Amino acid sequence: MKRIGMLGGMSWESSLEYYKNINEGVKARLGGSHSANCLMYSFDFEEIEKLQSAGKWRELTEIMVSEAQNLKRAGAAFIVICTNTMHLMSDAIEQETGLKVLHIAEAAAEEILRRKVNKVLLLGTKYTMEGDFYRNRLEDRGICVEIPEASDRQVVHDIIFKELVRGEINDESKRQYVEIIEKSVRRGVQGVVLGCTEIPLLVSKSDVSCQVFDTTAIHSEAAVDYAFSEEGL
């Protein structure tokens, strides 16, 4: 089993799900009292959020690279970024550390194609929905990607930062998310990519009429698969 290096704390609520999922995945494979060989650096998300809001992406990249290098020095064989938005820095981390970053959008694309879905709605922070770093990874695989209209993007973004990253789960927010998703389903979308690792805390497959791609669960499973693979050895 390769040692997994995890960059977490963005937010800790979703990082908790990563840690749980990965350890459960290892136990399912090996049985007994086995658990994952992993390391996690957990950021103070208040500091990360302020830099994001200020558009200080170069500074954020330097911080992410620095902690990834620390994980490498501690023996990590590859890196898992436990959040969607900060995959903006995945190429820089790979280049500076020489370690593979297991990209969350690549893992999502594999699962979307496995389920034979070709048109999805992407939900996440505005940085994820409006940028191309995530969407391109899906579109390069032939997946058609739709994002909500501007007012709905703001709703999705605000609920993430004002509620979900603080562990607040509200029925009205769920209703708004479901309404946004179903609006896209009526336009022909076959699935929704929960492209923020906190969204699965609010919305699940039983809430909507299309397929749901929980990127936290998908990415965690991909991390376990890679930890047991011969790739990179």
mmCIF file of C-alpha atoms in Angstrom:
data_model
loop_
_atom_site.group_PDB
_atom_site.id
_atom_site.type_symbol
_atom_site.label_atom_id
_atom_site.label_comp_id
_atom_site.label_asym_id
_atom_site.label_seq_id
_atom_site.Cartn_x
_atom_site.Cartn_y
_atom_site.Cartn_z
ATOM 1 C CA MET A 1 0.000 0.000 0.000
ATOM 2 C CA LYS A 2 1.411 3.394 -0.981
ATOM 3 C CA ARG A 3 1.401 6.127 1.637
ATOM 4 C CA ILE A 4 -1.317 8.673 0.821
ATOM 5 C CA GLY A 5 -0.533 12.351 1.348
ATOM 6 C CA MET A 6 -3.702 14.354 1.939
ATOM 7 C CA LEU A 7 -4.123 18.136 1.846
ATOM 8 C CA GLY A 8 -7.214 18.752 3.956
ATOM 9 C CA GLY A 9 -8.994 21.241 6.164
ATOM 10 C CA MET A 10 -10.767 22.906 3.218
ATOM 11 C CA SER A 11 -13.107 22.378 5.031
ATOM 12 C CA TRP A 12 -12.458 19.919 7.869
ATOM 13 C CA GLU A 13 -16.049 18.635 7.566
ATOM 14 C CA SER A 14 -15.366 17.207 4.122
ATOM 15 C CA SER A 15 -11.838 16.118 5.107
ATOM 16 C CA LEU A 16 -13.433 14.015 7.837
ATOM 17 C CA GLU A 17 -15.428 12.223 5.117
ATOM 18 C CA TYR A 18 -12.229 11.611 3.121
ATOM 19 C CA TYR A 19 -10.470 10.107 6.123
ATOM 20 C CA LYS A 20 -13.461 7.914 6.930
ATOM 21 C CA ASN A 21 -14.019 6.793 3.321
ATOM 22 C CA ILE A 22 -10.362 5.978 2.663
ATOM 23 C CA ASN A 23 -9.961 3.980 5.851
ATOM 24 C CA GLU A 24 -13.186 2.089 5.201
ATOM 25 C CA GLY A 25 -11.980 1.360 1.660
ATOM 26 C CA VAL A 26 -8.696 -0.080 2.923
ATOM 27 C CA LYS A 27 -10.477 -2.183 5.533
ATOM 28 C CA ALA A 28 -12.873 -3.529 2.883
ATOM 29 C CA ARG A 29 -9.886 -4.701 0.821
ATOM 30 C CA LEU A 30 -7.690 -6.112 3.566
ATOM 31 C CA GLY A 31 -10.149 -6.986 6.310
ATOM 32 C CA GLY A 32 -9.289 -7.375 9.964
ATOM 33 C CA SER A 33 -8.190 -4.208 11.702
ATOM 34 C CA HIS A 34 -6.391 -2.767 8.676
ATOM 35 C CA SER A 35 -6.502 0.962 8.028
ATOM 36 C CA ALA A 36 -4.937 3.389 5.574
ATOM 37 C CA ASN A 37 -1.270 4.317 5.474
ATOM 38 C CA CYS A 38 -1.842 8.052 5.173
ATOM 39 C CA LEU A 39 -0.766 11.514 6.230
ATOM 40 C CA MET A 40 -2.960 14.620 6.318
ATOM 41 C CA TYR A 41 -2.025 18.263 6.583
ATOM 42 C CA SER A 42 -5.107 20.218 7.658
ATOM 43 C CA PHE A 43 -5.214 23.925 6.801
ATOM 44 C CA ASP A 44 -7.005 26.588 8.824
ATOM 45 C CA PHE A 45 -9.736 27.217 6.263
ATOM 46 C CA GLU A 46 -10.446 30.739 7.537
ATOM 47 C CA GLU A 47 -7.039 31.750 6.189
ATOM 48 C CA ILE A 48 -7.561 29.908 2.896
ATOM 49 C CA GLU A 49 -11.016 31.419 2.383
ATOM 50 C CA LYS A 50 -9.736 34.962 2.912
ATOM 51 C CA LEU A 51 -7.016 34.476 0.305
ATOM 52 C CA GLN A 52 -9.534 32.997 -2.143
ATOM 53 C CA SER A 53 -11.895 35.947 -1.680
ATOM 54 C CA ALA A 54 -9.002 38.357 -2.220
ATOM 55 C CA GLY A 55 -7.998 36.556 -5.426
ATOM 56 C CA LYS A 56 -4.517 35.773 -4.061
ATOM 57 C CA TRP A 57 -4.111 32.571 -6.032
ATOM 58 C CA ARG A 58 -0.321 32.839 -6.358
ATOM 59 C CA GLU A 59 0.026 32.966 -2.573
ATOM 60 C CA LEU A 60 -2.389 30.046 -2.244
ATOM 61 C CA THR A 61 -0.337 28.067 -4.750
ATOM 62 C CA GLU A 62 2.837 28.678 -2.750
ATOM 63 C CA ILE A 63 1.120 27.521 0.455
ATOM 64 C CA MET A 64 -0.274 24.375 -1.176
ATOM 65 C CA VAL A 65 3.051 23.480 -2.786
ATOM 66 C CA SER A 66 4.899 24.014 0.489
ATOM 67 C CA GLU A 67 2.658 21.654 2.439
ATOM 68 C CA ALA A 68 2.718 19.076 -0.372
ATOM 69 C CA GLN A 69 6.518 19.151 -0.172
ATOM 70 C CA ASN A 70 6.270 18.525 3.569
ATOM 71 C CA LEU A 71 4.045 15.502 2.895
ATOM 72 C CA LYS A 72 6.611 14.217 0.404
ATOM 73 C CA ARG A 73 9.386 14.588 2.974
ATOM 74 C CA ALA A 74 7.226 12.604 5.393
ATOM 75 C CA GLY A 75 7.012 9.748 2.891
ATOM 76 C CA ALA A 76 3.843 10.406 0.895
ATOM 77 C CA ALA A 77 3.887 8.557 -2.437
ATOM 78 C CA PHE A 78 1.159 10.677 -4.030
ATOM 79 C CA ILE A 79 -1.088 13.610 -3.172
ATOM 80 C CA VAL A 80 -4.839 13.812 -2.666
ATOM 81 C CA ILE A 81 -6.246 17.353 -2.440
ATOM 82 C CA CYS A 82 -9.354 16.975 -0.281
ATOM 83 C CA THR A 83 -11.337 19.709 -2.010
ATOM 84 C CA ASN A 84 -12.371 20.551 -5.571
ATOM 85 C CA THR A 85 -11.473 24.235 -5.946
ATOM 86 C CA MET A 86 -7.853 23.906 -4.857
ATOM 87 C CA HIS A 87 -7.169 21.555 -7.755
ATOM 88 C CA LEU A 88 -6.380 24.848 -9.452
ATOM 89 C CA MET A 89 -2.899 24.184 -8.028
ATOM 90 C CA SER A 90 -2.617 20.529 -9.014
ATOM 91 C CA ASP A 91 -0.216 21.088 -11.927
ATOM 92 C CA ALA A 92 2.053 23.312 -9.825
ATOM 93 C CA ILE A 93 2.126 20.748 -7.017
ATOM 94 C CA GLU A 94 3.048 17.959 -9.423
ATOM 95 C CA GLN A 95 5.754 20.065 -11.045
ATOM 96 C CA GLU A 96 7.320 21.223 -7.772
ATOM 97 C CA THR A 97 7.118 17.950 -5.820
ATOM 98 C CA GLY A 98 7.475 15.361 -8.569
ATOM 99 C CA LEU A 99 4.552 13.505 -6.990
ATOM 100 C CA LYS A 100 1.368 12.514 -8.769
ATOM 101 C CA VAL A 101 -1.699 14.501 -7.766
ATOM 102 C CA LEU A 102 -4.745 12.271 -8.069
ATOM 103 C CA HIS A 103 -7.034 14.767 -9.782
ATOM 104 C CA ILE A 104 -10.615 14.845 -8.556
ATOM 105 C CA ALA A 105 -12.056 15.836 -11.947
ATOM 106 C CA GLU A 106 -10.291 12.920 -13.649
ATOM 107 C CA ALA A 107 -11.785 10.548 -11.081
ATOM 108 C CA ALA A 108 -15.211 12.103 -11.619
ATOM 109 C CA ALA A 109 -14.874 11.790 -15.406
ATOM 110 C CA GLU A 110 -14.066 8.082 -15.105
ATOM 111 C CA GLU A 111 -17.187 7.488 -13.041
ATOM 112 C CA ILE A 112 -19.399 9.591 -15.341
ATOM 113 C CA LEU A 113 -18.238 7.588 -18.352
ATOM 114 C CA ARG A 114 -18.589 4.303 -16.467
ATOM 115 C CA ARG A 115 -22.254 5.135 -15.884
ATOM 116 C CA LYS A 116 -22.662 6.107 -19.556
ATOM 117 C CA VAL A 117 -23.723 9.677 -18.802
ATOM 118 C CA ASN A 118 -22.743 12.309 -21.363
ATOM 119 C CA LYS A 119 -24.293 15.561 -20.066
ATOM 120 C CA VAL A 120 -23.846 16.818 -16.504
ATOM 121 C CA LEU A 121 -24.499 19.875 -14.373
ATOM 122 C CA LEU A 122 -21.423 21.059 -12.459
ATOM 123 C CA LEU A 123 -22.066 22.544 -9.018
ATOM 124 C CA GLY A 124 -19.368 23.980 -6.787
ATOM 125 C CA THR A 125 -17.813 27.249 -5.739
ATOM 126 C CA LYS A 126 -17.904 30.031 -8.307
ATOM 127 C CA TYR A 127 -14.185 29.413 -8.820
ATOM 128 C CA THR A 128 -14.949 25.833 -9.873
ATOM 129 C CA MET A 129 -18.106 26.518 -11.881
ATOM 130 C CA GLU A 130 -16.783 29.546 -13.751
ATOM 131 C CA GLY A 131 -13.186 28.418 -14.261
ATOM 132 C CA ASP A 132 -11.940 25.979 -16.876
ATOM 133 C CA PHE A 133 -9.509 23.914 -14.764
ATOM 134 C CA TYR A 134 -12.275 21.467 -13.818
ATOM 135 C CA ARG A 135 -14.655 21.650 -16.749
ATOM 136 C CA ASN A 136 -11.865 21.071 -19.280
ATOM 137 C CA ARG A 137 -10.964 17.752 -17.646
ATOM 138 C CA LEU A 138 -14.526 16.559 -18.187
ATOM 139 C CA GLU A 139 -14.994 18.030 -21.655
ATOM 140 C CA ASP A 140 -11.704 16.543 -22.831
ATOM 141 C CA ARG A 141 -13.284 13.159 -22.170
ATOM 142 C CA GLY A 142 -16.308 14.003 -24.312
ATOM 143 C CA ILE A 143 -18.612 14.948 -21.431
ATOM 144 C CA CYS A 144 -20.935 17.915 -21.998
ATOM 145 C CA VAL A 145 -20.824 20.228 -18.968
ATOM 146 C CA GLU A 146 -23.478 22.754 -17.998
ATOM 147 C CA ILE A 147 -23.285 25.264 -15.156
ATOM 148 C CA PRO A 148 -26.185 27.153 -13.523
ATOM 149 C CA GLU A 149 -27.167 30.653 -14.599
ATOM 150 C CA ALA A 150 -25.394 33.515 -12.834
ATOM 151 C CA SER A 151 -27.963 34.094 -10.070
ATOM 152 C CA ASP A 152 -28.089 30.380 -9.273
ATOM 153 C CA ARG A 153 -24.286 30.172 -9.237
ATOM 154 C CA GLN A 154 -24.284 32.858 -6.552
ATOM 155 C CA VAL A 155 -26.815 30.902 -4.496
ATOM 156 C CA VAL A 156 -24.739 27.718 -4.753
ATOM 157 C CA HIS A 157 -21.536 29.578 -3.849
ATOM 158 C CA ASP A 158 -23.036 31.457 -0.906
ATOM 159 C CA ILE A 159 -24.541 28.348 0.662
ATOM 160 C CA ILE A 160 -21.165 26.616 0.486
ATOM 161 C CA PHE A 161 -19.260 29.419 2.229
ATOM 162 C CA LYS A 162 -21.919 30.714 4.597
ATOM 163 C CA GLU A 163 -23.282 27.349 5.690
ATOM 164 C CA LEU A 164 -21.693 24.108 4.510
ATOM 165 C CA VAL A 165 -18.057 24.839 5.372
ATOM 166 C CA ARG A 166 -19.318 25.751 8.847
ATOM 167 C CA GLY A 167 -21.186 22.482 9.213
ATOM 168 C CA GLU A 168 -24.621 24.110 8.883
ATOM 169 C CA ILE A 169 -27.235 22.030 7.046
ATOM 170 C CA ASN A 170 -30.509 23.809 6.270
ATOM 171 C CA ASP A 171 -33.661 22.451 4.645
ATOM 172 C CA GLU A 172 -34.255 25.669 2.701
ATOM 173 C CA SER A 173 -30.769 25.486 1.226
ATOM 174 C CA LYS A 174 -31.388 21.898 0.189
ATOM 175 C CA ARG A 175 -34.625 22.988 -1.473
ATOM 176 C CA GLN A 176 -32.769 25.676 -3.442
ATOM 177 C CA TYR A 177 -30.088 23.225 -4.571
ATOM 178 C CA VAL A 178 -32.660 20.662 -5.650
ATOM 179 C CA GLU A 179 -34.564 23.327 -7.580
ATOM 180 C CA ILE A 180 -31.391 24.381 -9.421
ATOM 181 C CA ILE A 181 -30.571 20.767 -10.271
ATOM 182 C CA GLU A 182 -34.083 19.931 -11.469
ATOM 183 C CA LYS A 183 -34.093 23.039 -13.667
ATOM 184 C CA SER A 184 -31.115 21.571 -15.522
ATOM 185 C CA VAL A 185 -32.687 18.117 -15.656
ATOM 186 C CA ARG A 186 -35.591 19.667 -17.562
ATOM 187 C CA ARG A 187 -33.003 20.946 -20.066
ATOM 188 C CA GLY A 188 -31.663 17.445 -20.639
ATOM 189 C CA VAL A 189 -28.951 17.052 -18.028
ATOM 190 C CA GLN A 190 -28.532 13.408 -17.015
ATOM 191 C CA GLY A 191 -26.444 13.847 -13.909
ATOM 192 C CA VAL A 192 -25.116 16.365 -11.429
ATOM 193 C CA VAL A 193 -21.469 16.592 -10.366
ATOM 194 C CA LEU A 194 -21.277 17.683 -6.738
ATOM 195 C CA GLY A 195 -18.059 19.533 -7.472
ATOM 196 C CA CYS A 196 -17.565 20.818 -3.957
ATOM 197 C CA THR A 197 -16.707 18.289 -1.286
ATOM 198 C CA GLU A 198 -19.216 19.812 1.162
ATOM 199 C CA ILE A 199 -22.270 19.556 -1.133
ATOM 200 C CA PRO A 200 -22.805 15.814 -0.448
ATOM 201 C CA LEU A 201 -23.450 16.842 3.158
ATOM 202 C CA LEU A 202 -26.581 18.618 1.861
ATOM 203 C CA VAL A 203 -27.747 16.769 -1.285
ATOM 204 C CA SER A 204 -27.876 13.040 -1.968
ATOM 205 C CA LYS A 205 -29.098 10.825 -4.812
ATOM 206 C CA SER A 206 -32.474 10.361 -3.119
ATOM 207 C CA ASP A 207 -33.167 14.101 -3.388
ATOM 208 C CA VAL A 208 -33.099 14.507 -7.182
ATOM 209 C CA SER A 209 -34.309 12.791 -10.345
ATOM 210 C CA CYS A 210 -30.937 12.442 -12.076
ATOM 211 C CA GLN A 211 -27.715 10.600 -11.367
ATOM 212 C CA VAL A 212 -25.537 12.095 -8.638
ATOM 213 C CA PHE A 213 -21.735 12.135 -8.727
ATOM 214 C CA ASP A 214 -20.458 12.592 -5.178
ATOM 215 C CA THR A 215 -16.898 13.735 -5.791
ATOM 216 C CA THR A 216 -15.857 13.163 -2.181
ATOM 217 C CA ALA A 217 -16.791 9.486 -2.369
ATOM 218 C CA ILE A 218 -15.484 9.055 -5.926
ATOM 219 C CA HIS A 219 -12.134 10.700 -5.141
ATOM 220 C CA SER A 220 -11.722 8.705 -1.924
ATOM 221 C CA GLU A 221 -12.302 5.442 -3.783
ATOM 222 C CA ALA A 222 -9.822 6.475 -6.475
ATOM 223 C CA ALA A 223 -7.241 7.194 -3.761
ATOM 224 C CA VAL A 224 -7.630 3.687 -2.332
ATOM 225 C CA ASP A 225 -7.399 2.171 -5.825
ATOM 226 C CA TYR A 226 -4.194 4.070 -6.572
ATOM 227 C CA ALA A 227 -2.686 3.239 -3.190
ATOM 228 C CA PHE A 228 -2.975 -0.469 -4.050
ATOM 229 C CA SER A 229 -1.992 -0.143 -7.710
ATOM 230 C CA GLU A 230 1.471 -0.784 -9.123
ATOM 231 C CA GLU A 231 1.431 2.564 -10.919
ATOM 232 C CA GLY A 232 4.146 4.883 -9.703
ATOM 233 C CA LEU A 233 6.205 2.176 -8.024
#
